[in-house]
Short mmCIF file of N, CA and C in Angstrom, two decimals:
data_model
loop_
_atom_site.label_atom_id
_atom_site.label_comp_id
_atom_site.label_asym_id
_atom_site.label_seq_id
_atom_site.Cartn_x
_atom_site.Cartn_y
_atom_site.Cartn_z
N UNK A 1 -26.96 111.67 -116.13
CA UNK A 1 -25.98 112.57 -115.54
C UNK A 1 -24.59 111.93 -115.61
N UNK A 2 -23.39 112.86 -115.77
CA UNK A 2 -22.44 112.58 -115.79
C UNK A 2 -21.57 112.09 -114.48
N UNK A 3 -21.01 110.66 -114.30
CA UNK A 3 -20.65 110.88 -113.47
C UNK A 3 -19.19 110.08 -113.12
N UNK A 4 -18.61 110.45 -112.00
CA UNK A 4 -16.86 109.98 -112.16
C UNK A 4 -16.59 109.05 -111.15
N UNK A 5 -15.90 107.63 -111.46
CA UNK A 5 -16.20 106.39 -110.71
C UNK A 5 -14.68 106.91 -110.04
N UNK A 6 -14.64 106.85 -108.63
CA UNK A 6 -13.46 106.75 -108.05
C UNK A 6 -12.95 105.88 -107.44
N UNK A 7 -12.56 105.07 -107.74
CA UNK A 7 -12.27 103.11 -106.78
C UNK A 7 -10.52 103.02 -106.31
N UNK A 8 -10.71 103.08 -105.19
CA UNK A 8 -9.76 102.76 -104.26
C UNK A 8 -9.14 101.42 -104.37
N UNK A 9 -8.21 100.64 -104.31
CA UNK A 9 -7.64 99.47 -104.01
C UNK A 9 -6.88 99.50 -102.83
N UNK A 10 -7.26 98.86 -101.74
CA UNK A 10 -6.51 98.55 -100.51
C UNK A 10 -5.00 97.70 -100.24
N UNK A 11 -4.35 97.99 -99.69
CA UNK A 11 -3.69 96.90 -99.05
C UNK A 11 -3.91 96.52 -97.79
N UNK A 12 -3.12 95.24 -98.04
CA UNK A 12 -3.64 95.01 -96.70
C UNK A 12 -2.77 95.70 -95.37
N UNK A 13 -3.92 95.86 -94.34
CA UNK A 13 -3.55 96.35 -93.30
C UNK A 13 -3.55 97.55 -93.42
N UNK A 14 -4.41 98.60 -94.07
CA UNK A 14 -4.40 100.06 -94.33
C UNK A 14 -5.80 100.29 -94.58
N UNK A 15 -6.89 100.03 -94.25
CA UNK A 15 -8.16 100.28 -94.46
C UNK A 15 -8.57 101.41 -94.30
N UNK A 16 -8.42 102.01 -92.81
CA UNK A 16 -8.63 102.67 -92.05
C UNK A 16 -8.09 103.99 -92.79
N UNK A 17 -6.88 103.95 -93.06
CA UNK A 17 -6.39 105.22 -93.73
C UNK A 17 -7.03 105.38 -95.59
N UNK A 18 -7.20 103.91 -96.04
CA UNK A 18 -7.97 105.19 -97.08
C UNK A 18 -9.11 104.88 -97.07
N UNK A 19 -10.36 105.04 -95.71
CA UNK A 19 -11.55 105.02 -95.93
C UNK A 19 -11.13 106.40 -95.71
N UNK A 20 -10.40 107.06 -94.18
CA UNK A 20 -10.19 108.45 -94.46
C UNK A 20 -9.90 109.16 -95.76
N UNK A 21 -8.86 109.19 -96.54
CA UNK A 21 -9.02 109.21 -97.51
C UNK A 21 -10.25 109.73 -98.43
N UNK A 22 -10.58 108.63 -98.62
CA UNK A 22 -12.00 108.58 -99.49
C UNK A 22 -12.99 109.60 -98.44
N UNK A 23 -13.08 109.23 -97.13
CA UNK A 23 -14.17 110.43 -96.50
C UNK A 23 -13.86 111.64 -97.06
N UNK A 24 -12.49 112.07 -96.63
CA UNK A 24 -11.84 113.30 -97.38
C UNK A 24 -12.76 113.85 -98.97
N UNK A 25 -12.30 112.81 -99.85
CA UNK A 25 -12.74 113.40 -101.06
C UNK A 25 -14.26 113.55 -101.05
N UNK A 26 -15.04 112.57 -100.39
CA UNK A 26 -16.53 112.56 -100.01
C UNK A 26 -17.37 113.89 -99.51
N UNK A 27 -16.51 114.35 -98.55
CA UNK A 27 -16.98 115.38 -98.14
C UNK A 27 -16.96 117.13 -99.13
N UNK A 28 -15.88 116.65 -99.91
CA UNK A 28 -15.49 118.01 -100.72
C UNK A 28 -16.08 118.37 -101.93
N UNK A 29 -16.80 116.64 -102.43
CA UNK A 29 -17.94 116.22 -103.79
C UNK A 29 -19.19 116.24 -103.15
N UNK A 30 -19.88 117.57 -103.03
CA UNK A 30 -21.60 117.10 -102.51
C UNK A 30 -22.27 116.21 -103.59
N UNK A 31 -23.06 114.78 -103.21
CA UNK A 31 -23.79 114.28 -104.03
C UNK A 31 -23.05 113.07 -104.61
N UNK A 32 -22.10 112.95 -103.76
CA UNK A 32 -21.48 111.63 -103.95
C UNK A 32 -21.77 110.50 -103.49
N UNK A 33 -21.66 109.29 -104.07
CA UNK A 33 -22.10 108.01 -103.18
C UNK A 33 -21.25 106.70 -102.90
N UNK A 34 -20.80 106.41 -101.42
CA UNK A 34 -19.45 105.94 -101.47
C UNK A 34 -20.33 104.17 -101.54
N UNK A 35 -19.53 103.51 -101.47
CA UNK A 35 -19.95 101.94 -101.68
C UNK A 35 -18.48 101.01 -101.72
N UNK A 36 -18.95 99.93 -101.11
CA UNK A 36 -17.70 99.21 -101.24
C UNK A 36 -17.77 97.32 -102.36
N UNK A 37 -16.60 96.96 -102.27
CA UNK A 37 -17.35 95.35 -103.33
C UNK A 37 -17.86 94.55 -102.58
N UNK A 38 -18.94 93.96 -102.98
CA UNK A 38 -19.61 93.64 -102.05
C UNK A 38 -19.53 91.40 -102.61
N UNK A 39 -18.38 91.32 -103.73
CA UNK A 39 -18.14 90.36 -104.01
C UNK A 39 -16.79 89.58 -103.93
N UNK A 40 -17.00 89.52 -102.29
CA UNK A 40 -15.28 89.41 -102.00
C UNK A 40 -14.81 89.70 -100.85
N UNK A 41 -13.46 89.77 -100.94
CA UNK A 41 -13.09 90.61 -98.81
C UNK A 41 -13.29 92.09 -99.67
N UNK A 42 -13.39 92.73 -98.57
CA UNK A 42 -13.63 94.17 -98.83
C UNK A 42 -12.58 94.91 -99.18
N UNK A 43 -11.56 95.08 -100.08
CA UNK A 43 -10.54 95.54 -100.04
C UNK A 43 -10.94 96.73 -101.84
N UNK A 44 -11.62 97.07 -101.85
CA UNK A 44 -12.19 97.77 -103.33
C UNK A 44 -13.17 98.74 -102.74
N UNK A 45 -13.34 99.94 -102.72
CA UNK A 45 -14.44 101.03 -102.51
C UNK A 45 -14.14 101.91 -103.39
N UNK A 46 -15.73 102.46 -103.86
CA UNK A 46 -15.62 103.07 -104.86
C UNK A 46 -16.65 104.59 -104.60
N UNK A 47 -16.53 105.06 -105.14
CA UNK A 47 -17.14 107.14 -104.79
C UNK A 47 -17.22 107.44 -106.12
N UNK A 48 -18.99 107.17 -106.37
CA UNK A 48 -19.24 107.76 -107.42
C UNK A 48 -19.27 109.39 -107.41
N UNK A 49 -18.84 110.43 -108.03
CA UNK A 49 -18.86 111.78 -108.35
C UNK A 49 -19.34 112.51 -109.07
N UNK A 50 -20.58 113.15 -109.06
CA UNK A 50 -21.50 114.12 -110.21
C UNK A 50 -20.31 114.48 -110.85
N UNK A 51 -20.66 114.85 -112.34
CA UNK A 51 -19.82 115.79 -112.91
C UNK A 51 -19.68 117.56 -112.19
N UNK A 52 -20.93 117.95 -111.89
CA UNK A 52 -21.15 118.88 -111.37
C UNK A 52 -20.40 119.05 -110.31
N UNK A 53 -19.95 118.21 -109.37
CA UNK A 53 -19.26 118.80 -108.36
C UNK A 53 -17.46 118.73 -108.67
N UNK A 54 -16.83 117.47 -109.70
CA UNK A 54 -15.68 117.88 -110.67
C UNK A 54 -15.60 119.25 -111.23
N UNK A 55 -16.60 120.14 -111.38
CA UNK A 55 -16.58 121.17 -112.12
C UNK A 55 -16.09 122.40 -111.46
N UNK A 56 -15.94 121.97 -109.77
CA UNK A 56 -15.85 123.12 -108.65
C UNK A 56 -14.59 122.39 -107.82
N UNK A 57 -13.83 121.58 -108.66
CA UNK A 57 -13.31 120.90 -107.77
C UNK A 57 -11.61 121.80 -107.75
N UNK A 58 -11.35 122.85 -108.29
CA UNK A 58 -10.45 123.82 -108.32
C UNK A 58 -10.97 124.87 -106.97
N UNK A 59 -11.97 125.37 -106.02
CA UNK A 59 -12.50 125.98 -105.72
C UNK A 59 -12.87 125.10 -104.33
N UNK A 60 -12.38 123.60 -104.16
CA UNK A 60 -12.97 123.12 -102.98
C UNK A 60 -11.67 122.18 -102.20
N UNK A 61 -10.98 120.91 -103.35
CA UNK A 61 -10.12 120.85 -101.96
C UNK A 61 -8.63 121.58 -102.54
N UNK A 62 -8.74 122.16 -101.55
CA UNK A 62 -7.15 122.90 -100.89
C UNK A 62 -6.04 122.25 -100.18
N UNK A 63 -6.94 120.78 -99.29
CA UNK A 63 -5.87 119.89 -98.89
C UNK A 63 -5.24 118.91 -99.96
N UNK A 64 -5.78 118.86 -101.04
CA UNK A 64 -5.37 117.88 -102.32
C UNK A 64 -4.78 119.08 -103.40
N UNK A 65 -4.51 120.25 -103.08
CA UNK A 65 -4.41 120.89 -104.34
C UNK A 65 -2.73 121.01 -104.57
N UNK A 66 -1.99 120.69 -103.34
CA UNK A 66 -0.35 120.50 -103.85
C UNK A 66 0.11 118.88 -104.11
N UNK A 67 -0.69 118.28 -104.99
CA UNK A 67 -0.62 116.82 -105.10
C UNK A 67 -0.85 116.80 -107.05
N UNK A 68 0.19 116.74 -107.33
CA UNK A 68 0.26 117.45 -108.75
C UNK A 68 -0.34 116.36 -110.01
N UNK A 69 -0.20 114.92 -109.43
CA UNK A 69 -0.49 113.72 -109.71
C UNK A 69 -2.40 113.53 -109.40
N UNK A 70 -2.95 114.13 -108.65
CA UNK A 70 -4.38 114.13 -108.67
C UNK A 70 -4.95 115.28 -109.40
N UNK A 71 -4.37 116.43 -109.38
CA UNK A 71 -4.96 117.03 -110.52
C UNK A 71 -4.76 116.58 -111.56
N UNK A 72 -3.58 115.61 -112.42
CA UNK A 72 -3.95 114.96 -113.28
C UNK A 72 -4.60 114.00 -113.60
N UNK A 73 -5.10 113.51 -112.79
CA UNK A 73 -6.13 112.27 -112.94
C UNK A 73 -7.80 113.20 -112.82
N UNK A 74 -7.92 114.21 -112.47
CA UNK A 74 -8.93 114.76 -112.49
C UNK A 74 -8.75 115.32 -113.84
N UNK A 75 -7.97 115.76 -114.94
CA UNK A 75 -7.91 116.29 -115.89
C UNK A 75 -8.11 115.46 -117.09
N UNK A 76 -7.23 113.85 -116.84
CA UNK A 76 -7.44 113.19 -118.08
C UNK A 76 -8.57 112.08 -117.57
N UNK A 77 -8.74 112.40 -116.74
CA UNK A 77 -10.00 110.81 -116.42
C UNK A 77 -9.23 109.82 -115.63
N UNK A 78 -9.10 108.85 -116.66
CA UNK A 78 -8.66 107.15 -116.39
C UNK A 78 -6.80 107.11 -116.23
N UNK A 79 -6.68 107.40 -115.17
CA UNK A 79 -5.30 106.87 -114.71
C UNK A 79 -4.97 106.50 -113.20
N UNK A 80 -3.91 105.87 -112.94
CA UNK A 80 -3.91 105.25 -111.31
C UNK A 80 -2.95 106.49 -110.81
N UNK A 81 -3.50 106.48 -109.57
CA UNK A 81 -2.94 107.80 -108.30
C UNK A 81 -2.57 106.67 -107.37
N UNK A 82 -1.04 106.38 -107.34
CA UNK A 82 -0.60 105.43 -106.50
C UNK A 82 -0.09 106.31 -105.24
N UNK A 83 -0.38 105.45 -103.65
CA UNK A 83 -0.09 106.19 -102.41
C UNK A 83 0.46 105.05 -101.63
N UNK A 84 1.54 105.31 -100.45
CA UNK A 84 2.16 104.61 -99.97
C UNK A 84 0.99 103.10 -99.77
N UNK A 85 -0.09 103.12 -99.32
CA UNK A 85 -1.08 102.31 -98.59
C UNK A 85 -2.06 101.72 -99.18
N UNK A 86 -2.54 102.81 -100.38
CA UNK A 86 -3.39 102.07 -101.34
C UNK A 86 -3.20 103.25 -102.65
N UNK A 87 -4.08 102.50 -103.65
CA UNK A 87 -3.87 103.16 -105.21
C UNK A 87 -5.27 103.87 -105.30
N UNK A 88 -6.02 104.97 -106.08
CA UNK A 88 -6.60 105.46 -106.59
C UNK A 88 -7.00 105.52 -108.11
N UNK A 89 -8.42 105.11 -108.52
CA UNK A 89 -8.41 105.32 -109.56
C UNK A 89 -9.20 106.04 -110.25
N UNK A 90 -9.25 106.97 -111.29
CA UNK A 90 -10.67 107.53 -110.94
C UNK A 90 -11.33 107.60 -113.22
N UNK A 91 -12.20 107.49 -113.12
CA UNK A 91 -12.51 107.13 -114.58
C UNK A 91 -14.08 108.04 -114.74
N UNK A 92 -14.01 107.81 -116.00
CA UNK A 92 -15.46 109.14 -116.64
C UNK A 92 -16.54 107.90 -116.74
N UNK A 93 -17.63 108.09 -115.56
CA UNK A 93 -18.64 107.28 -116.03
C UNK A 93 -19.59 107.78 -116.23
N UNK A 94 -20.79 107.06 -117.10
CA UNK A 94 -21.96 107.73 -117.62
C UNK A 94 -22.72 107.16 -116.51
#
């Protein structure tokens, strides 16, 4: 199955806001599976994404849909979605 690696990079002192974040997108991808690095301080989490639920993702979030910079990273794959607190990245994995 197709599926889309989404990995967060933290700064420090902002955790909290993009685990929200990431809950956010978690909740809007049924069948997603969040995880963090588990080789290191914890500052890397990642949300794997069926392709299947990318496919509805015009039709689900509405709070991300005036963010003109994440629909392009949902369109070409592999590019960084930089945010005041932490970066986003999101890539085509098999």
């Amino acid at each position: 199955m197709i599926q889309y690696l989404v990995s967060c990079r933290l700064k420090e002192g902002y955790y909290d806001e993009a685990i929200e974040f990431i809950h956010t997108l978690q909740a809007y991808y049924p069948g997603s599976t969040l995880y963090a690095d588990e080789f290191g301080p914890v500052n890397l989490i990642y949300l794997m994404i069926p392709f299947e639920s990318l496919a509805s993702y015009e039709d689900r979030v509405d709070c991300l849909r005036n963010d003109e910079r994440f629909m392009h990273l949902v369109r070409e794959g592999t590019m960084w979605f930089e945010r005041k607190t932490f970066r986003i990245r999101i890539l085509r994995a098999l």
